[in-house]
Amino acid sequence: MNNTHQKLPNFTQAITQLIAQPSISSSQASWDQSNESVITLLATWFETLGFTITIQAVPMVKGKFNLLAKLGSGDGGLLLAGHSDTVPFDENRWLSDPLKVTDNDNKLFGLGSCDMKGFFAFILQVCQQIDLKLLKKPLYILATADEETTMAGARFFANSGVIKPDVAIIGEPTNLVPVIMHKGHMSHKISIKGQAGHSSKPASGVNAIEIMYQVISELFKLREKLNLSYKNEAFDVQTPTMNLGAIRGGDNANRICGHCELDIDMRSLPGMKDEELVSWLSIALQPIAEKYPGRLTINELDPSSPSFQQAPDSDFVSTAEKLSGHSCCAVNYATEAPFIQQLGCQTIVLGPGSIDQAHQPNEYLAHSEISKTEILLTKLIHHYCL
């Protein structure tokens, strides 16, 4: 190991430094933070290793940046991608400081340890152990912004089309199992504008809760129709899903409710288009909208994230299965994979840690993941770049 590498942190030091840089993404402005300090840290490390660094501000979101590190020349190669942000946390539910790595019970506890700052610490460690001068194809490292909310970073990068690797790996926590399919995700707010009034004179007002009751009835019918019409046995939840997540309305028992809101999310199967789901939602609620003109509106809460599918018979999938020792699978949650796939590369989701720890208090990465992840990443870089 040369002197240049000695300036760089080892795995535990790297994950500790990354977690110490807060980079929360949230739709609530009071929680939302810039990811610039994480991006700057990654840039410093990979520049030391000889990578060419490009940092871009992500449009439409304040203080958010993507980083692309490139080493090697020519076409194709391997892209290792992940997001630099984390979800918010409830400090009262953590047994340790979320922004400090706590090593206990053969686990490294910390916010983002598996979802997914740890992935970048692994990449750094592996790159220090490989003779990068021998690269025959380029190695790319992408750190995106705002994955936990809008996926703005991945959307922006996909549209820029600056690279076209042969293959890409999104390092979300999958227990190192190659994920080749996942559902899409969209969320909407349904609003009912009623007419407030005194409860003793029901006819003098329009009760928004009563209209919302009719809306919910139609949503249940739509959900049942989707469950009967669409199924994919690769998923443990084999049908599309619709969740009624939050409802708000009214202010007092003796007042006619003047306004009611319902937040829902829908998760589509591969092959279903987002615009189809939105159309079905609109059609289902059209009779109520016509019955109460001007009182029902449907608005998108966050930009939708499409479903993802990589052909199971592709060379990349068979290679990932062989090198990881795991058969490919499908998952119910959404990732940046469909956006990275737009670069024109074969794409899978594969990373250390369990999704069961993601977004949870006392998030951790088990010690048992460390050597397995380093070995697998080394094999993948050798296979696609050396």
Coordinates of C-alpha atoms in Angstrom, one line a residue:
M1 CA 0.0 0.0 0.0
N2 CA 1.5 3.3 -1.0
N3 CA 1.6 6.6 0.9
T4 CA -1.4 8.0 -1.0
H5 CA -3.6 5.2 0.3
Q6 CA -2.3 5.7 3.8
K7 CA -4.0 9.2 3.9
L8 CA -7.4 7.5 3.4
P9 CA -9.5 6.1 6.2
N10 CA -10.2 2.4 6.7
F11 CA -13.7 1.1 6.4
T12 CA -14.8 1.8 10.0
Q13 CA -13.2 5.3 9.9
A14 CA -14.9 6.0 6.6
I15 CA -18.4 5.0 7.6
T16 CA -17.9 6.9 10.9
Q17 CA -17.0 10.1 9.0
L18 CA -19.9 9.7 6.5
I19 CA -22.5 9.2 9.2
A20 CA -21.2 12.2 11.2
Q21 CA -22.2 14.4 8.2
P22 CA -26.0 14.9 8.5
S23 CA -27.7 14.8 5.2
I24 CA -31.4 14.3 5.9
S25 CA -34.0 14.5 3.1
S26 CA -37.5 15.4 4.1
S27 CA -40.6 17.0 2.6
Q28 CA -40.8 18.9 5.9
A29 CA -38.5 22.0 5.6
S30 CA -37.6 21.8 9.3
W31 CA -35.9 18.5 8.8
D32 CA -34.5 18.9 5.2
Q33 CA -30.7 19.3 5.0
S34 CA -28.1 19.8 2.3
N35 CA -25.9 16.8 1.4
E36 CA -23.0 18.9 0.4
S37 CA -20.7 17.9 3.3
V38 CA -21.1 14.2 2.4
I39 CA -20.4 14.9 -1.3
T40 CA -17.3 17.0 -0.4
L41 CA -16.0 14.2 1.8
L42 CA -16.5 11.5 -1.0
A43 CA -14.9 13.9 -3.5
T44 CA -11.8 14.3 -1.4
W45 CA -11.3 10.6 -0.9
F46 CA -11.8 9.5 -4.5
E47 CA -9.8 12.3 -5.9
T48 CA -6.9 11.1 -3.7
L49 CA -7.3 7.7 -5.5
G50 CA -7.0 9.4 -8.9
F51 CA -10.6 9.6 -9.9
T52 CA -11.9 12.5 -11.9
I53 CA -14.6 14.3 -9.9
T54 CA -17.7 16.0 -11.2
I55 CA -20.1 17.7 -8.7
Q56 CA -23.4 19.0 -10.0
A57 CA -26.0 21.0 -8.2
V58 CA -29.4 19.3 -8.6
P59 CA -32.0 21.6 -10.1
M60 CA -35.3 22.4 -8.3
V61 CA -33.9 21.4 -4.9
K62 CA -31.9 23.7 -2.7
G63 CA -28.5 22.7 -1.5
K64 CA -28.5 19.2 -3.1
F65 CA -25.6 17.8 -5.1
N66 CA -24.7 14.8 -7.2
L67 CA -21.1 13.4 -7.4
L68 CA -19.7 11.4 -10.2
A69 CA -16.3 9.9 -9.8
K70 CA -14.6 8.3 -12.9
L71 CA -11.4 6.3 -13.3
G72 CA -10.3 4.8 -16.5
S73 CA -11.1 5.5 -20.1
G74 CA -13.0 4.0 -23.0
D75 CA -16.6 2.7 -23.3
G76 CA -18.7 0.6 -21.0
G77 CA -17.4 -0.3 -17.6
L78 CA -19.1 -0.5 -14.2
L79 CA -21.2 2.0 -12.3
L80 CA -21.5 1.7 -8.5
A81 CA -24.4 4.0 -7.4
G82 CA -26.1 5.1 -4.2
H83 CA -27.7 7.9 -2.5
S84 CA -26.0 10.2 0.0
D85 CA -29.0 11.2 2.0
T86 CA -30.9 9.6 4.9
V87 CA -34.4 9.7 6.4
P88 CA -35.2 11.8 9.5
F89 CA -34.9 10.2 12.9
D90 CA -36.6 10.1 16.3
E91 CA -33.8 10.5 18.8
N92 CA -36.0 9.2 21.6
R93 CA -36.2 5.8 19.9
W94 CA -32.5 5.5 19.4
L95 CA -30.3 3.8 22.1
S96 CA -27.2 5.7 20.8
D97 CA -26.4 8.9 18.9
P98 CA -27.7 8.4 15.4
L99 CA -24.9 10.5 14.0
K100 CA -22.1 8.6 15.7
V101 CA -21.1 5.0 14.9
T102 CA -21.6 2.8 17.9
D103 CA -19.9 -0.6 17.7
N104 CA -21.9 -3.1 19.8
D105 CA -23.0 -6.7 19.6
N106 CA -21.0 -7.2 16.4
K107 CA -23.0 -4.4 14.7
L108 CA -22.2 -0.9 13.6
F109 CA -25.1 1.3 14.6
G110 CA -25.7 4.7 13.0
L111 CA -28.1 6.6 10.7
G112 CA -27.3 5.5 7.2
S113 CA -25.1 2.6 8.2
C114 CA -27.0 0.3 5.8
D115 CA -29.2 2.8 4.0
M116 CA -26.8 3.6 2.5
K117 CA -23.7 5.5 3.4
G118 CA -22.0 2.2 4.3
F119 CA -21.9 1.3 0.6
F120 CA -19.6 4.2 -0.2
A121 CA -17.2 3.2 2.7
F122 CA -17.1 -0.3 1.1
I123 CA -16.3 1.1 -2.3
L124 CA -13.5 3.3 -0.9
Q125 CA -12.0 0.3 1.0
V126 CA -12.1 -2.0 -2.1
C127 CA -10.6 0.8 -4.3
Q128 CA -7.6 1.0 -2.0
Q129 CA -6.9 -2.7 -2.4
I130 CA -7.1 -2.9 -6.2
D131 CA -4.4 -1.7 -8.5
L132 CA -6.5 0.9 -10.3
K133 CA -3.8 1.5 -12.9
L134 CA -4.7 -1.8 -14.5
L135 CA -8.3 -0.8 -15.3
K136 CA -9.2 -1.7 -18.9
K137 CA -12.7 -0.2 -18.7
P138 CA -13.9 2.7 -16.6
L139 CA -15.1 2.5 -13.0
Y140 CA -17.8 5.0 -12.1
I141 CA -19.1 6.0 -8.6
L142 CA -22.3 8.0 -8.4
A143 CA -23.6 9.6 -5.2
T144 CA -27.1 11.1 -5.6
A145 CA -29.2 13.5 -3.7
D146 CA -32.8 13.4 -2.3
E147 CA -33.5 9.7 -2.9
E148 CA -35.6 9.5 0.3
T149 CA -38.0 12.1 -1.0
T150 CA -38.2 13.1 -4.7
M151 CA -35.3 11.1 -6.2
A152 CA -34.4 14.4 -7.8
G153 CA -30.7 13.5 -8.0
A154 CA -31.2 10.3 -9.9
R155 CA -33.8 11.8 -12.2
F156 CA -31.4 14.7 -13.1
F157 CA -28.5 12.3 -13.6
A158 CA -30.5 10.0 -15.9
N159 CA -31.6 12.9 -18.0
S160 CA -28.1 14.3 -18.4
G161 CA -26.9 11.0 -20.1
V162 CA -23.2 11.8 -19.5
I163 CA -22.1 8.2 -19.2
K164 CA -23.1 4.8 -20.6
P165 CA -21.6 2.0 -18.5
D166 CA -22.1 -1.7 -19.4
V167 CA -23.6 -2.4 -16.1
A168 CA -24.8 -0.6 -12.9
I169 CA -25.3 -1.7 -9.3
I170 CA -27.5 0.3 -6.9
G171 CA -26.0 -0.5 -3.5
E172 CA -29.3 -0.5 -1.4
P173 CA -29.4 -3.0 1.4
T174 CA -30.4 -6.4 -0.1
N175 CA -28.3 -8.8 2.0
L176 CA -26.1 -9.0 -1.2
V177 CA -29.0 -10.7 -3.0
P178 CA -29.4 -9.4 -6.6
V179 CA -32.7 -7.6 -7.0
I180 CA -33.9 -7.5 -10.6
M181 CA -37.5 -6.3 -10.1
H182 CA -39.3 -3.9 -7.8
K183 CA -42.6 -2.1 -7.7
G184 CA -43.2 1.5 -8.6
H185 CA -44.5 4.1 -6.1
M186 CA -46.8 7.1 -6.3
S187 CA -48.6 9.1 -3.8
H188 CA -51.6 11.5 -4.1
K189 CA -53.7 13.8 -2.0
I190 CA -57.4 13.7 -2.5
S191 CA -59.1 16.9 -1.2
I192 CA -62.8 17.5 -0.6
K193 CA -64.0 21.1 -0.3
G194 CA -67.3 21.2 1.6
Q195 CA -69.3 24.0 3.1
A196 CA -69.0 24.5 6.9
G197 CA -72.0 25.2 9.0
H198 CA -73.8 24.4 12.3
S199 CA -74.5 20.8 12.8
S200 CA -78.1 21.5 13.8
K201 CA -78.8 22.5 10.2
P202 CA -77.3 19.8 8.0
A203 CA -78.9 21.1 4.9
S204 CA -77.2 24.5 5.2
G205 CA -73.8 23.0 4.6
V206 CA -71.9 20.3 2.6
N207 CA -70.1 17.7 4.8
A208 CA -66.7 17.0 3.4
I209 CA -66.3 13.9 5.5
E210 CA -69.5 12.4 4.1
I211 CA -68.2 12.9 0.5
M212 CA -64.8 11.5 1.5
Y213 CA -66.7 8.4 2.8
Q214 CA -68.0 7.9 -0.8
V215 CA -64.5 8.5 -2.2
I216 CA -63.1 5.7 0.1
S217 CA -65.8 3.4 -1.0
E218 CA -64.8 3.8 -4.6
L219 CA -61.1 3.5 -3.7
F220 CA -61.8 0.1 -2.1
K221 CA -63.6 -1.0 -5.4
L222 CA -60.6 0.1 -7.4
R223 CA -58.2 -1.7 -5.2
E224 CA -60.2 -4.9 -5.5
K225 CA -60.3 -4.5 -9.2
L226 CA -56.5 -4.1 -9.4
N227 CA -56.0 -7.1 -7.1
L228 CA -58.1 -9.3 -9.4
S229 CA -56.6 -8.0 -12.7
Y230 CA -52.8 -8.0 -11.9
K231 CA -50.5 -10.4 -10.3
N232 CA -46.8 -11.2 -10.4
E233 CA -45.7 -14.3 -8.5
A234 CA -42.1 -13.0 -8.2
F235 CA -43.2 -10.7 -5.4
D236 CA -44.2 -11.8 -1.9
V237 CA -47.0 -9.2 -2.2
Q238 CA -48.1 -10.4 -5.7
T239 CA -50.6 -7.6 -6.5
P240 CA -50.5 -3.9 -6.9
T241 CA -51.2 -2.2 -3.6
M242 CA -53.1 0.9 -2.4
N243 CA -52.7 2.3 1.0
L244 CA -54.9 4.9 2.7
G245 CA -52.2 6.5 4.7
A246 CA -53.5 9.7 6.4
I247 CA -56.8 11.5 6.7
R248 CA -57.6 15.0 8.0
G249 CA -60.8 16.8 8.3
G250 CA -63.2 18.8 10.5
D251 CA -62.6 20.7 13.7
N252 CA -65.6 20.0 16.0
A253 CA -68.4 17.6 16.6
N254 CA -71.0 20.3 16.3
R255 CA -69.8 21.8 13.0
I256 CA -70.4 20.5 9.5
C257 CA -67.0 19.5 8.1
G258 CA -65.9 22.1 5.5
H259 CA -62.7 20.4 4.3
C260 CA -61.3 16.8 4.3
E261 CA -58.0 15.4 2.9
L262 CA -56.9 11.8 2.3
D263 CA -53.3 10.8 1.4
I264 CA -52.9 7.6 -0.5
D265 CA -50.1 5.6 -2.1
M266 CA -50.2 3.1 -4.9
R267 CA -47.4 0.6 -5.8
S268 CA -47.5 -0.8 -9.3
L269 CA -46.1 -4.0 -10.7
P270 CA -43.5 -4.0 -13.6
G271 CA -45.4 -3.6 -16.8
M272 CA -48.0 -1.2 -15.4
K273 CA -47.5 2.4 -16.4
D274 CA -47.8 5.2 -13.9
E275 CA -50.2 7.1 -16.2
E276 CA -52.5 4.1 -16.3
L277 CA -52.8 4.1 -12.5
V278 CA -53.5 7.8 -12.4
S279 CA -56.1 7.4 -15.1
W280 CA -57.9 4.6 -13.2
L281 CA -57.9 6.7 -10.1
S282 CA -59.4 9.6 -11.9
I283 CA -62.1 7.4 -13.6
A284 CA -63.0 5.7 -10.3
L285 CA -63.7 9.1 -8.7
Q286 CA -65.2 10.8 -11.7
P287 CA -68.9 10.1 -10.7
I288 CA -68.3 11.7 -7.3
A289 CA -66.6 14.7 -8.9
E290 CA -69.6 15.1 -11.2
K291 CA -72.1 14.7 -8.3
Y292 CA -70.3 17.5 -6.3
P293 CA -68.9 19.9 -9.0
G294 CA -65.8 21.7 -8.0
R295 CA -65.5 20.0 -4.7
L296 CA -63.1 17.1 -5.4
T297 CA -59.4 17.5 -6.4
I298 CA -56.5 15.0 -6.8
N299 CA -52.9 16.2 -6.6
E300 CA -49.6 14.4 -6.7
L301 CA -47.8 14.5 -3.3
D302 CA -44.3 13.5 -4.6
P303 CA -43.1 12.7 -8.1
S304 CA -43.8 9.1 -8.9
S305 CA -41.1 6.5 -9.1
P306 CA -41.7 3.9 -11.8
S307 CA -41.4 0.1 -11.4
F308 CA -38.2 -1.6 -12.4
Q309 CA -37.3 -4.8 -14.2
Q310 CA -34.0 -6.2 -15.5
A311 CA -34.3 -9.1 -17.9
P312 CA -33.6 -12.3 -15.8
D313 CA -31.8 -13.9 -18.7
S314 CA -29.2 -11.1 -19.1
D315 CA -25.5 -11.8 -18.7
F316 CA -25.3 -9.4 -15.8
V317 CA -27.9 -11.2 -13.8
S318 CA -26.2 -14.6 -14.2
T319 CA -22.9 -13.1 -13.3
A320 CA -24.3 -11.4 -10.2
E321 CA -25.9 -14.6 -9.1
K322 CA -22.7 -16.6 -9.6
L323 CA -20.5 -14.1 -7.8
S324 CA -22.9 -13.4 -4.9
G325 CA -24.0 -17.0 -4.5
H326 CA -27.7 -15.9 -4.4
S327 CA -30.5 -16.2 -6.8
C328 CA -32.1 -13.0 -8.0
C329 CA -35.4 -11.8 -6.5
A330 CA -38.1 -9.1 -6.5
V331 CA -38.8 -6.5 -3.8
N332 CA -41.8 -4.4 -2.9
Y333 CA -40.0 -1.1 -2.2
A334 CA -38.8 1.5 -4.8
T335 CA -35.2 2.5 -5.7
E336 CA -33.3 4.7 -8.1
A337 CA -32.8 1.6 -10.4
P338 CA -35.3 2.6 -13.1
F339 CA -33.6 6.0 -13.5
I340 CA -30.1 4.6 -13.7
Q341 CA -31.4 2.0 -16.2
Q342 CA -32.3 4.9 -18.5
L343 CA -28.5 5.4 -19.1
G344 CA -28.8 2.3 -21.3
C345 CA -27.0 -0.2 -19.0
Q346 CA -28.0 -3.5 -17.4
T347 CA -29.0 -2.6 -13.8
I348 CA -29.5 -4.5 -10.6
V349 CA -29.9 -3.5 -6.9
L350 CA -27.4 -5.3 -4.7
G351 CA -25.9 -4.1 -1.4
P352 CA -24.9 -5.0 2.2
G353 CA -27.3 -5.0 5.1
S354 CA -31.0 -5.7 5.4
I355 CA -33.9 -3.5 4.3
D356 CA -35.5 -4.4 7.6
Q357 CA -33.0 -2.1 9.3
A358 CA -33.6 0.8 6.8
H359 CA -35.7 3.7 8.1
Q360 CA -35.7 2.2 11.6
P361 CA -34.4 3.4 15.0
N362 CA -31.1 1.8 15.8
E363 CA -30.2 1.1 12.2
Y364 CA -27.1 -1.1 11.9
L365 CA -24.8 -2.9 9.6
A366 CA -23.6 -6.3 10.9
H367 CA -19.9 -7.1 11.1
S368 CA -20.6 -10.3 9.2
E369 CA -21.5 -8.2 6.1
I370 CA -18.1 -6.5 5.9
S371 CA -15.8 -9.1 4.4
K372 CA -18.5 -10.6 2.2
T373 CA -19.3 -7.2 0.7
E374 CA -15.6 -6.3 0.1
I375 CA -15.0 -9.7 -1.6
L376 CA -18.1 -9.3 -3.8
L377 CA -17.3 -5.8 -4.9
T378 CA -13.7 -6.7 -5.6
K379 CA -14.9 -9.6 -7.9
L380 CA -17.4 -7.3 -9.7
I381 CA -14.8 -4.6 -10.4
H382 CA -12.3 -7.3 -11.6
H383 CA -15.0 -8.8 -13.8
Y384 CA -16.2 -5.6 -15.5
C385 CA -13.2 -3.3 -15.4
L386 CA -10.0 -5.4 -15.3

